[in-house]
XYZ file of C-alpha atoms in Angstrom:
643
model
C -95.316 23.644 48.181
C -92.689 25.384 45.917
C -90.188 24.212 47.699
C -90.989 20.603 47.770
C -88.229 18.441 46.458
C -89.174 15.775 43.754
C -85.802 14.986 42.261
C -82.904 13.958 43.582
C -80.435 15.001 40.202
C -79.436 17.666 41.519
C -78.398 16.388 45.000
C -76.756 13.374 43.502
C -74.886 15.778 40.793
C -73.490 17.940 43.912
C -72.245 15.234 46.033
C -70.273 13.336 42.918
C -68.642 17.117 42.422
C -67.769 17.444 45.721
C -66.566 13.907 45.676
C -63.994 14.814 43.071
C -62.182 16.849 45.335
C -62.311 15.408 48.345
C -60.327 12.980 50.926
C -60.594 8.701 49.813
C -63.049 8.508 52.757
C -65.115 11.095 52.478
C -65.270 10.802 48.862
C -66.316 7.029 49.521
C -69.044 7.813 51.827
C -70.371 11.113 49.577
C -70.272 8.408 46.413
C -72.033 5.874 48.240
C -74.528 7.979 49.433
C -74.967 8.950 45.442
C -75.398 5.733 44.672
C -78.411 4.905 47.071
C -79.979 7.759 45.732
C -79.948 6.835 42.661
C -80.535 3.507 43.073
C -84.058 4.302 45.346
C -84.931 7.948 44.452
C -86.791 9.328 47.524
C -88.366 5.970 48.174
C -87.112 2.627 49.973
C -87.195 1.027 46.526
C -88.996 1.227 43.426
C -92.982 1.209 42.505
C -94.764 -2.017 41.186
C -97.706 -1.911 40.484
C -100.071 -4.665 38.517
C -103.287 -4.686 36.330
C -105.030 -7.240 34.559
C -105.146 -7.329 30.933
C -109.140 -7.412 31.249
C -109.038 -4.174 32.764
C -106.778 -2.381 30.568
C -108.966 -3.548 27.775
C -112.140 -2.305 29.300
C -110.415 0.780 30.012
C -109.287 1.098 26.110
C -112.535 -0.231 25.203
C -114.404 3.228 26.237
C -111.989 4.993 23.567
C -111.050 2.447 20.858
C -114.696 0.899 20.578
C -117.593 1.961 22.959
C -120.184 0.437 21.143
C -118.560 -2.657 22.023
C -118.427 -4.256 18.480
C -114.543 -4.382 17.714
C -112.823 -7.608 18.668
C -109.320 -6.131 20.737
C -107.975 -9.393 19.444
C -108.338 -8.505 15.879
C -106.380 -6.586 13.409
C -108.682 -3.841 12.956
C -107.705 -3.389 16.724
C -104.332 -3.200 16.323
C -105.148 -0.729 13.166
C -107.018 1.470 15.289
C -104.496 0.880 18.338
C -101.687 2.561 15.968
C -103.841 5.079 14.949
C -104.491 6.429 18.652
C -100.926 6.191 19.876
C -100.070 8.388 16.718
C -102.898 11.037 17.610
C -102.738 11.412 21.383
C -101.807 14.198 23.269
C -100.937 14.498 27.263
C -103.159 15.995 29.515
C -103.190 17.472 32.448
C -104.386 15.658 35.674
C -104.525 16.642 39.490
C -106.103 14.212 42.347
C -109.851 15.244 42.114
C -109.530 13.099 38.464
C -108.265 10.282 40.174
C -110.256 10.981 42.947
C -113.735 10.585 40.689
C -112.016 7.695 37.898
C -113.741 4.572 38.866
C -111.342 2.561 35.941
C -109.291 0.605 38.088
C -106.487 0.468 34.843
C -106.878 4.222 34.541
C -106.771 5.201 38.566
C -103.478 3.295 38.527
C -102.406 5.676 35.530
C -103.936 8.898 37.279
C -101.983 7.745 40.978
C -98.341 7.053 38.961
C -98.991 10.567 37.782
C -99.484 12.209 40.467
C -96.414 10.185 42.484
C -94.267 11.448 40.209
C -95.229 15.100 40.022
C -95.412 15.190 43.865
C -93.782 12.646 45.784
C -90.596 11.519 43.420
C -90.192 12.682 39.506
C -86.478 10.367 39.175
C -87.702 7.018 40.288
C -89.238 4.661 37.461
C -92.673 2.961 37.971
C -93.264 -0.976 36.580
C -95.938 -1.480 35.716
C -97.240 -5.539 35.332
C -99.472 -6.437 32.739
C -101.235 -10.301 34.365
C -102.610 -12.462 31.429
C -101.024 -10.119 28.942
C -101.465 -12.474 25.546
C -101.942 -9.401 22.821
C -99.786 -6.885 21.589
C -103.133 -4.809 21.835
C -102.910 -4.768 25.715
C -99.784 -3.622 25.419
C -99.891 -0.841 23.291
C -103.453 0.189 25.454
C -101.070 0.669 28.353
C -98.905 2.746 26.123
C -101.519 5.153 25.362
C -102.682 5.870 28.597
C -98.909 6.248 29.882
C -98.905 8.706 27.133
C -102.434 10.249 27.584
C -100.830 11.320 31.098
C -97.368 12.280 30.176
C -95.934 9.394 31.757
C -94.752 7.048 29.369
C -90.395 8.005 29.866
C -90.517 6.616 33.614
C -93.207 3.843 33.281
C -92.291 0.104 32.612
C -94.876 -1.563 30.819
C -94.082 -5.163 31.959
C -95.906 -8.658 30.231
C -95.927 -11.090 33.190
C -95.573 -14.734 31.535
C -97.058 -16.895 34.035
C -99.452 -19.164 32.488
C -99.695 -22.413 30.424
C -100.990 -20.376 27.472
C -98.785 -17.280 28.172
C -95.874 -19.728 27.831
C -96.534 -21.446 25.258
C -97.257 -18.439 22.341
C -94.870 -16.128 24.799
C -92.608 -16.334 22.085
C -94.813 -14.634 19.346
C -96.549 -12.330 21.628
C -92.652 -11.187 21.512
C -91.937 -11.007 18.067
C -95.622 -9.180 17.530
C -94.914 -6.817 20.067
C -91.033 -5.835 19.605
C -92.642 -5.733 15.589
C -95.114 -2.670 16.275
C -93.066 0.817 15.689
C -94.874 2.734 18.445
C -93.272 0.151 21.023
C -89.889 0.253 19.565
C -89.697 3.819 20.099
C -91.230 4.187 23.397
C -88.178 1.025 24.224
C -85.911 3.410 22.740
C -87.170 6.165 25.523
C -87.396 4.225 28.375
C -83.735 2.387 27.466
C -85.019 -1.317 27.911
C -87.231 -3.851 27.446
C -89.405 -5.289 30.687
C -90.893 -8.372 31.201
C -91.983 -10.344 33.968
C -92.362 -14.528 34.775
C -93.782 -16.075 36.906
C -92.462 -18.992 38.203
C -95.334 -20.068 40.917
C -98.520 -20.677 38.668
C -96.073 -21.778 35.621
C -94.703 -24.512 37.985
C -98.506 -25.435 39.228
C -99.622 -25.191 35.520
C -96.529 -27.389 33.989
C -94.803 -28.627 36.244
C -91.476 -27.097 38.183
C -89.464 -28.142 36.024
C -91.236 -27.368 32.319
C -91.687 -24.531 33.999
C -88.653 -23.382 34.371
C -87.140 -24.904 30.612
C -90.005 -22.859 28.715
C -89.268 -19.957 30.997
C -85.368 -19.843 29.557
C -86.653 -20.502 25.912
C -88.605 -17.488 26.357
C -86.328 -15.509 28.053
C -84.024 -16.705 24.597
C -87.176 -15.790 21.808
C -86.677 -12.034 23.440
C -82.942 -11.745 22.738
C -83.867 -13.263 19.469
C -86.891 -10.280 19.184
C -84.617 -7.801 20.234
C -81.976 -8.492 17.795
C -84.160 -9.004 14.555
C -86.407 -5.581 15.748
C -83.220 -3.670 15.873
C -83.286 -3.151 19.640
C -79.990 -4.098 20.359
C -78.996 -0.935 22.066
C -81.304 -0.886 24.673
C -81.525 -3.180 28.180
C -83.366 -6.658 28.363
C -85.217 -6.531 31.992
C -86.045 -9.863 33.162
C -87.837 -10.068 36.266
C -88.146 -13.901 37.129
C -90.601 -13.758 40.531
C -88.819 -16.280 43.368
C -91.964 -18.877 42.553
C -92.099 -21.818 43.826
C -90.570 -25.651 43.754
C -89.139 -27.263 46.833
C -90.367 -24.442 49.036
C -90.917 -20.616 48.408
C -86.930 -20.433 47.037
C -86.781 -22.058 43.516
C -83.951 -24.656 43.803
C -82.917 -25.870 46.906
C -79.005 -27.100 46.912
C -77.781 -23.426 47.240
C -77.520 -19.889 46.449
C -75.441 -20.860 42.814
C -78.392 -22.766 41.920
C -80.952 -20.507 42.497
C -79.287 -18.153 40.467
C -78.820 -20.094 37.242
C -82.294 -21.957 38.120
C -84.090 -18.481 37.225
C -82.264 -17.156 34.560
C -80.262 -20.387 32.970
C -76.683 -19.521 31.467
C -77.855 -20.494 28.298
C -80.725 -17.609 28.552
C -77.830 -15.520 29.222
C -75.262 -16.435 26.445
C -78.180 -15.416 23.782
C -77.849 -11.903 24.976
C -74.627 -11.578 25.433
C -74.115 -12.587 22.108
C -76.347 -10.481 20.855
C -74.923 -7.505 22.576
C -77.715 -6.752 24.293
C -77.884 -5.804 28.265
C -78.993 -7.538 30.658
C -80.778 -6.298 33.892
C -82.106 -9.336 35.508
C -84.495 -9.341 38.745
C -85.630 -11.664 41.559
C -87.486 -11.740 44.417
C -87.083 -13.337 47.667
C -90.664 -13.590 48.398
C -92.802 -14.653 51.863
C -90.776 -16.307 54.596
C -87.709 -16.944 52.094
C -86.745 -13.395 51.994
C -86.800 -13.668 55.753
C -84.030 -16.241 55.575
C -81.777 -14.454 53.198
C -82.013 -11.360 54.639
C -83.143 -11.909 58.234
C -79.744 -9.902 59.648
C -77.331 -7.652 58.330
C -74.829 -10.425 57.771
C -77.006 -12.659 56.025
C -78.417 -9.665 53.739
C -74.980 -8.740 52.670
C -73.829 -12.675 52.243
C -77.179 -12.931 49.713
C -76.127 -9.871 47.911
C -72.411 -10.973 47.555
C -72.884 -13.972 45.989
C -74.940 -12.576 43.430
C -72.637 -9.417 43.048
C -69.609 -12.659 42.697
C -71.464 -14.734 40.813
C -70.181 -15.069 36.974
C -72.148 -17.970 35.286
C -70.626 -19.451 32.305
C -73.065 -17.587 30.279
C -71.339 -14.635 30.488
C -69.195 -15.758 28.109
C -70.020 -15.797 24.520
C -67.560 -18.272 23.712
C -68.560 -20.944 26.411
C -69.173 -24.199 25.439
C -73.025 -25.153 25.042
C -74.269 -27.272 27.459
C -75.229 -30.705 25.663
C -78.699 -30.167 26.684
C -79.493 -27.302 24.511
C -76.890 -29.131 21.879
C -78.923 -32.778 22.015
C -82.317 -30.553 21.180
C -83.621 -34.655 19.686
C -83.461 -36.100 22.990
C -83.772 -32.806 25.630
C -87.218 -31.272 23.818
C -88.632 -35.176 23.928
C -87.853 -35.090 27.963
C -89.097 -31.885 28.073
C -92.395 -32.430 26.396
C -92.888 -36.078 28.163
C -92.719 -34.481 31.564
C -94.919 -31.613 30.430
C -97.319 -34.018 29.494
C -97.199 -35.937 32.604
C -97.849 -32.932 34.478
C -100.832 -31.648 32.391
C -102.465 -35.328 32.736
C -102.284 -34.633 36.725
C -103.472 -31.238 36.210
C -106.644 -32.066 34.143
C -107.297 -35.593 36.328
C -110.615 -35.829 38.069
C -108.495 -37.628 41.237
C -105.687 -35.530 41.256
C -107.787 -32.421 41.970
C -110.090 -34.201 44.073
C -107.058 -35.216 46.629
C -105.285 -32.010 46.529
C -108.515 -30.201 47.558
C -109.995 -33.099 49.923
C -109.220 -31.236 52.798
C -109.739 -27.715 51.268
C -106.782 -25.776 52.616
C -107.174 -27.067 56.274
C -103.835 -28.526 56.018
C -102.444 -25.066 56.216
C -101.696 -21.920 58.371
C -102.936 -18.649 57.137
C -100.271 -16.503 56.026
C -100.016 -13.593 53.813
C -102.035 -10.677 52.850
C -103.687 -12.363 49.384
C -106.179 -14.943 50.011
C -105.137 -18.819 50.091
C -108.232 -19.127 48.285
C -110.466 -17.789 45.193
C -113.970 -16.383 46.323
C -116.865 -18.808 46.305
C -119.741 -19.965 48.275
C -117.898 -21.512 51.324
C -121.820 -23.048 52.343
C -122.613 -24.443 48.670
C -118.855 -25.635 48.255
C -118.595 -29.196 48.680
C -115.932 -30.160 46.689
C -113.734 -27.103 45.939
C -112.262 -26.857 42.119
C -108.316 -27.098 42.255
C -108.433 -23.966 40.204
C -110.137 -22.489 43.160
C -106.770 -22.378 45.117
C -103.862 -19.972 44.022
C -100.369 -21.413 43.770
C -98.714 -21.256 46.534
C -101.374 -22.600 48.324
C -101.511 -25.696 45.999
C -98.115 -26.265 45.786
C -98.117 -26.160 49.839
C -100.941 -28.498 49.935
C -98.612 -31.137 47.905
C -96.213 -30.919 50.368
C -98.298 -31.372 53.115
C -99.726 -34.452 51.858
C -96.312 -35.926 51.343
C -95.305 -35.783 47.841
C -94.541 -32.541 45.525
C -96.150 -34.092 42.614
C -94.940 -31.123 40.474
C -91.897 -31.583 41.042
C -91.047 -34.808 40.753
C -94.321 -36.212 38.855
C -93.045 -37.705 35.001
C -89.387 -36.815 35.228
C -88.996 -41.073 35.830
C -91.580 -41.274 32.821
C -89.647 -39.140 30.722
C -86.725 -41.667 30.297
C -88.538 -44.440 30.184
C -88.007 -46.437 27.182
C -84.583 -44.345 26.692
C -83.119 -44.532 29.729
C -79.640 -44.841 29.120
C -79.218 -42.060 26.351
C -81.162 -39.698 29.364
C -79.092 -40.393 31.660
C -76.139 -39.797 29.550
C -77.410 -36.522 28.539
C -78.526 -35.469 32.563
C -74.708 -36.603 33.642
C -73.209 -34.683 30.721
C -75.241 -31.420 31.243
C -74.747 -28.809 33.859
C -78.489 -27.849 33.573
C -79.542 -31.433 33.613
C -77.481 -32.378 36.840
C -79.320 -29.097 38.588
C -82.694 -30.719 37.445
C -81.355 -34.081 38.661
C -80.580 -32.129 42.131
C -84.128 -30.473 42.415
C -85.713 -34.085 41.884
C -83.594 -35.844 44.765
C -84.101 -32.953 47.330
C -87.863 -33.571 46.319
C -87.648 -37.137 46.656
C -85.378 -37.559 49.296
C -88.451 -35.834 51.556
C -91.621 -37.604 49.651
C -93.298 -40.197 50.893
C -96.126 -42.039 48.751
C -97.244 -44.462 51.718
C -98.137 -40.663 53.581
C -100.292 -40.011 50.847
C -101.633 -43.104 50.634
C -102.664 -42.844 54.067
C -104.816 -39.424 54.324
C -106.846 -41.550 52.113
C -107.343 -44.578 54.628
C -109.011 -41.586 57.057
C -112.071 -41.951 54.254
C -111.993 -45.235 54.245
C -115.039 -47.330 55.704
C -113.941 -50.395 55.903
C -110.943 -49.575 58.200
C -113.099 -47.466 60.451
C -115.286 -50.860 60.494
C -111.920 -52.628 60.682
C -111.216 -50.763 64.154
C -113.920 -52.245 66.999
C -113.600 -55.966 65.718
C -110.269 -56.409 68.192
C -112.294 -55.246 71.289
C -110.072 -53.393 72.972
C -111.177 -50.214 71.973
C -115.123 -50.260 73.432
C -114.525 -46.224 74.250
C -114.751 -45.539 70.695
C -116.489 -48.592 68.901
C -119.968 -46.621 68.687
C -117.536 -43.178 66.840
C -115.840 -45.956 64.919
C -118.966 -47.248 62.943
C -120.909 -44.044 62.852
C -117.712 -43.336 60.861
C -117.923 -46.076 58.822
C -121.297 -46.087 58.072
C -121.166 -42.444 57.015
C -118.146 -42.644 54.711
C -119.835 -45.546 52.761
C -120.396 -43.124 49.730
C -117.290 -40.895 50.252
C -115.204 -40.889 47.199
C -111.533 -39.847 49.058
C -110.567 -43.307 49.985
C -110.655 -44.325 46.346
C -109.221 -41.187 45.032
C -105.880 -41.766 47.342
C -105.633 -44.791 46.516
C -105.490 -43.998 42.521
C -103.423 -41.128 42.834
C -100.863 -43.303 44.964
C -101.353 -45.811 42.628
C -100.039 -43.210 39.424
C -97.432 -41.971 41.256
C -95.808 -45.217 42.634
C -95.350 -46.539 38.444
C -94.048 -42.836 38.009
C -91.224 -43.620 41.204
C -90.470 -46.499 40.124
C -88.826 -45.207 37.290
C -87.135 -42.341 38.441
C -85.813 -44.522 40.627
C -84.333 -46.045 37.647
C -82.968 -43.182 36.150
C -81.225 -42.189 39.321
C -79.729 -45.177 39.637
C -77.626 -44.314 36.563
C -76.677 -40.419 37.781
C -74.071 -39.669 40.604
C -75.253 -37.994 43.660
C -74.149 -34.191 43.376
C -75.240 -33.406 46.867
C -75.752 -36.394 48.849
C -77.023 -35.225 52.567
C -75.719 -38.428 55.447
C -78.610 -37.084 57.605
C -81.439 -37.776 54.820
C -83.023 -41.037 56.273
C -83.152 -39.450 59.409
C -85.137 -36.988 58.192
C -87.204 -39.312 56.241
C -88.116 -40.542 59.858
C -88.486 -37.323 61.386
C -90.955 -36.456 58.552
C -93.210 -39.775 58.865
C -93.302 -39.560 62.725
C -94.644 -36.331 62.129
C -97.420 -36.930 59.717
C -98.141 -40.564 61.568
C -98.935 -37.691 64.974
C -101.253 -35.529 62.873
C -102.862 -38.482 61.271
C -104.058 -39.477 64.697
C -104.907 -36.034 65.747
C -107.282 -36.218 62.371
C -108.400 -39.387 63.642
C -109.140 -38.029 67.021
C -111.181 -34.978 65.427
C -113.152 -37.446 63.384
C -114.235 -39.864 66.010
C -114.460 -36.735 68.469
C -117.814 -34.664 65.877
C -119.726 -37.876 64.762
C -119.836 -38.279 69.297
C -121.271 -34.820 69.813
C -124.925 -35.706 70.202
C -127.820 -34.838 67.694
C -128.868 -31.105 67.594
C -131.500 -29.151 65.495
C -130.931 -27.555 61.903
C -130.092 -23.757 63.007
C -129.504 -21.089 60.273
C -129.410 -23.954 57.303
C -126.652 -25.480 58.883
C -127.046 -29.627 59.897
C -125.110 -31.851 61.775
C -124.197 -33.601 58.377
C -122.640 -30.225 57.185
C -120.496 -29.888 60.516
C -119.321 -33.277 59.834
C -117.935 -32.377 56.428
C -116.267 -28.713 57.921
C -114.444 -31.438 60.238
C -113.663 -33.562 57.136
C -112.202 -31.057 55.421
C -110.616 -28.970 57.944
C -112.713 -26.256 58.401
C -112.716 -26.601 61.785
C -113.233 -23.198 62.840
C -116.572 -23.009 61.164
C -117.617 -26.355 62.820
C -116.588 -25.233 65.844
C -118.416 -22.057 65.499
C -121.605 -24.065 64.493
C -121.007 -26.667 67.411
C -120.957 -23.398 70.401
C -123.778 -22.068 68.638
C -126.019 -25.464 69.152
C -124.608 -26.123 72.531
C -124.110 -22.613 74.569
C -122.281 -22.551 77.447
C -123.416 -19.289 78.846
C -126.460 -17.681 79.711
C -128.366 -14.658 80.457
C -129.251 -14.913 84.046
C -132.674 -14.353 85.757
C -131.254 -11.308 87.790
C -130.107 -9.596 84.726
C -133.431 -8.141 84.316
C -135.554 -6.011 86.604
C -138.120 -7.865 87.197
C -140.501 -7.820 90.632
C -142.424 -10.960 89.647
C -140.307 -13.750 92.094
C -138.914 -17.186 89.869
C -137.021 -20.412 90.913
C -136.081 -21.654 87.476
C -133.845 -22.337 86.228
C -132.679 -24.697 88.865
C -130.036 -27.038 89.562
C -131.419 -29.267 86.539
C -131.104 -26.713 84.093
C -127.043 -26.599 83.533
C -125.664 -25.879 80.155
C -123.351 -28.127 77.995
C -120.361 -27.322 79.354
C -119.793 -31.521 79.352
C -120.142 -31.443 75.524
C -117.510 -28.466 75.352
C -114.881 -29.892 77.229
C -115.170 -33.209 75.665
C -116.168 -33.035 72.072
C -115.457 -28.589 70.830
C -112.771 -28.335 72.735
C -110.679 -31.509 72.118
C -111.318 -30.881 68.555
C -109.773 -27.238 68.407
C -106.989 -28.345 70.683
C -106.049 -31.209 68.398
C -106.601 -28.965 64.989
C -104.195 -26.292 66.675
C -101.803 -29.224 67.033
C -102.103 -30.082 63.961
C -101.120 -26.746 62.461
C -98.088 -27.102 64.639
C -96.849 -29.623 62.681
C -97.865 -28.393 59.371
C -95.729 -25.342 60.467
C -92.374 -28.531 60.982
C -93.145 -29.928 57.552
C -93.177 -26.767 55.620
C -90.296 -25.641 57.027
C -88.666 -28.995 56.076
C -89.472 -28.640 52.646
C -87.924 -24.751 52.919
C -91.407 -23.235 52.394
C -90.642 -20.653 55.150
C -93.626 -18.598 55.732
């Protein structure tokens, strides 16, 4: 429609005039209203949207190289990459050309063109580049923001995330701010975006590696900036809530989880290089429920960052000693790391964070807990199989947030007392020293230990010798003499094994650092947290014992009772269920159903269905899984993973 309204400049330029002359109040109100206009355009907030750097490259491909012999990697890439941004001219586009694109990098070009030529022209888009490790990828999304006239109100934002995307993040930087055609569309768009991502860094490295390699980078771009000549435009640093304790970062309060995402130090580098900085978070899942579940705790979140004034923001600050002592904080650094990468790449660690698949958990969320694979064929389930937040909930669950604590006890050891100087000394070591004891004042090896025991043979062998227990003897060794060959019991039992030599000394390191945040009501919740894993524990007993009763049945659609064993083992009780109703039906068509003259007296009385078997076996298993999730639901929430 001609009339339609796109922009809001004009609006927002009246009100501020008629603001000028008006009464304090009125002015007030007119200047706020201003504000939230400019702030959200004609939206509720601004446009993200994300592409992987495979797809932008097989987009580019069909331009740069369609007879798929150039390398995108390569310098003759990056030749050819320059060449095309120099040469390209808009065109025009409408919604019948996204409507027939079947690029899913170029649809999500085609759709931020038409949002801003008919829904809002003012707002800018981000857009997030995921496993973004070339300059090439880049400067692909460049051209196409160009191609459709869109590159002065689109974002192009890296997202640092990964192992290897942290670890050369720092000269993907200086490659990237080094290419002209970049620096000048910077110079358009008035900043510099970039995204991290502190969720599958933390699962990759460790929490806490996580979050040091995440400062140095955000440091290398104030660095880039500076030596590319970029000073006058804006650093944005979008640092993604991510994970640690729960779904919040750092749990000891809101000052913390500032300064845990974007350090002080991070923040000193570009203030001294007189460069802007517009740094982001999100409150993601059930945490940005807490923080903003009423009015009055939304605008007690948004004060204390609005109040907050770290000591980064001045120049002149002191450095903290842990970025001074570089000899003894990189060594910590890199120890933990390493410590963290063994767990990572360890046979048993993946095999007892996936033993029970993702059974431990509820399903929230609209992504999947879990990658795509054959569920049938998928005995053993590859950690990389899980996404993040999943894994990092399944840690918790089991009893002890390996990354998290996992090697920051190691890391001293054999220095101890020059670490502990250091940690006590350092305002971003005492914060680290605060993450570990929330973490540890909640884990529990011996809880770990024992999900193993529920694989063990010998204790379900163990269980009929007293006699008292003749109900469940026969359950008891069909148990045992299935789990013979099952591998869990052992793997617990190493893992607990690695992590109580790791505790030991961490719980020699603390012993030299004062308590910043001691909580009087932690043993209690120590308890709290073992009575509840000792109830679910049981009600996995119960579930056990309750499928190896449920009497023999046929094979039915490739299914056997030996695979409805394992759903129950690994907590994919629904399917086992759903396999148990199918080979013992409770319902049936009845003779009378049909119209039928010919007379019949079966079935008769000796004909009943299984409803025995569903009461006693299917449905004491689903009520003691749904139980189970209850409590899940109390430990999370413990830990702060809300939602």
């Amino acid at each position: 429609h001609p009339d339609k309204l796109v922009s809001l400049s004009a609006v927002i330029s009246e009100l501020e005039a008629e603001a000028r002359h008006a009464e304090d109040d009125i002015a007030r109100t007119l200047l706020v209203t201003a504000s939230a206009m400019r702030a959200d355009g004609l939206g509720m907030g601004w446009i993200h949207f994300r592409v992987n750097s495979s797809q932008l490259q097989n987009a580019i491909r069909r331009r740069i190289d369609p007879e798929g012999r150039l390398d995108l990697a390569s310098q003759a890439a990056l030749v050819r990459m320059r060449e095309m941004l120099a040469e390209v001219k808009p065109l025009r586009t409408n919604f019948a050309a996204l409507a027939i694109e079947n690029s899913t990098a170029i649809r999500q070009f085609l759709a931020m063109a038409q949002i801003l030529r008919h829904i809002d022209g003012d707002i800018p888009i981000r857009m997030l580049v995921a496993e973004c490790e070339q300059p090439t990828t880049v400067l692909a999304a460049l051209y196409f923001a160009k191609l459709f006239g869109i590159e002065d109100k689109v974002d192009v934002s890296p997202l640092f995330e990964t192992e290897s995307a942290l670890e050369h993040g720092g000269r993907f930087l200086d490659a990237l701010l080094a290419e002209e055609a970049y620096r000048d569309y910077a110079k358009v768009r008035g900043r510099v975006a970039i995204q991290c991502g502190f969720s599958d860094a933390g699962r990759f490295v460790g929490q806490i590696p996580a979050a040091l390699a995440i400062e140095r980078l955000h440091g290398r771009l104030a660095e880039a900036m500076s030596a590319n000549g970029l000073g006058g435009v804006s650093a944005l640093i979008f640092n993604t809530g991510g994970e640690s304790m729960g779904r919040g970062c750092h749990p000891s309060g809101i000052e913390d989880r500032i300064d845990w995402q974007m350090a002080p130090w991070a923040r000193r580098r570009f203030v001294r290089s007189g460069i802007k900085l517009e740094p982001e978070v999100s409150f993601q899942g059930g945490d940005g429920y807490l923080y903003f579940g009423s009015p009055e705790l939304a605008q007690a979140t948004l004060t204390r960052f609005a109040e907050h004034d770290p000591a980064g923001a001045d120049s002149a600050a002191p450095t903290d000693p842990f970025y001074r002592r570089t000899d003894l904080s990189l060594d910590f650094y890199r120890a933990i790391r390493r410590v963290q990468q063994r767990h990572l790449s360890s046979a048993t660690y993946s095999r007892a964070v996936t033993a029970f698949g993702l059974g431990l958990l509820n399903d929230t969320g609209s992504r999947k807990a879990r990658r795509q694979s054959d569920l049938a064929a998928d005995r053993k389930m590859s950690l990389r199989q899980i996404r993040a937040i999943p894994h990092n909930a399944v840690l918790q669950q089991l009893g002890y947030p390996v990354n998290v604590i996992a090697g920051f006890g190691t890391a001293a050891d054999g220095n101890i007392e020059e670490i502990a100087a250091l940690l006590r000394e350092s305002a971003r070591g005492r914060q680290m020293v605060r993450l570990v004891r929330a973490a540890n004042a909640l884990a529990s090896i011996k809880t770990e230990s024992a999900f193993g025991e529920l694989f063990n043979s010998a204790y379900w062998a163990s269980r009929p010798y007293r006699g008292d227990e003749p109900h469940i003897a026969g359950a008891c060794l069909a148990l045992a003499e299935y789990l013979t060959t099952d591998d869990r019991a052992g793997v617990f039992r190493r893992l607990a094994s690695r992590l109580r030599v790791d505790a030991l000394k961490l719980h020699r390191l603390l012993d030299l650092l004062p308590d910043d945040s001691p909580l009087p009501e932690r043993e209690h919740m120590r308890r709290t947290m073992g009575v509840l894993q000792a109830i679910r524990l049981a009600l996995f007993q119960h579930m056990f014992m309750r499928v190896v009763m449920v009497p023999a049945f046929s094979r039915a659609n490739d299914i056997s009772r030996e695979d409805v064993l394992e759903m129950v083992f690994t907590l994919r009780i629904d399917d086992a269920l759903a396999q148990l109703r199918r080979a013992f039906p409770t319902s049936f068509p009845e003779v009378d159903d049909f119209s039928v003259n010919e007379p019949s007296e079966y079935p008769d009385s000796g004909a009943s269905g299984y409803s025995v078997i569903r009461t006693e076996y299917v449905d004491r298993i689903e009520q003691a899984y749904h139980l189970s999730l209850q409590i899940t639901t109390a430990i999370a929430n413990a830990f702060g993973a809300h939602g």
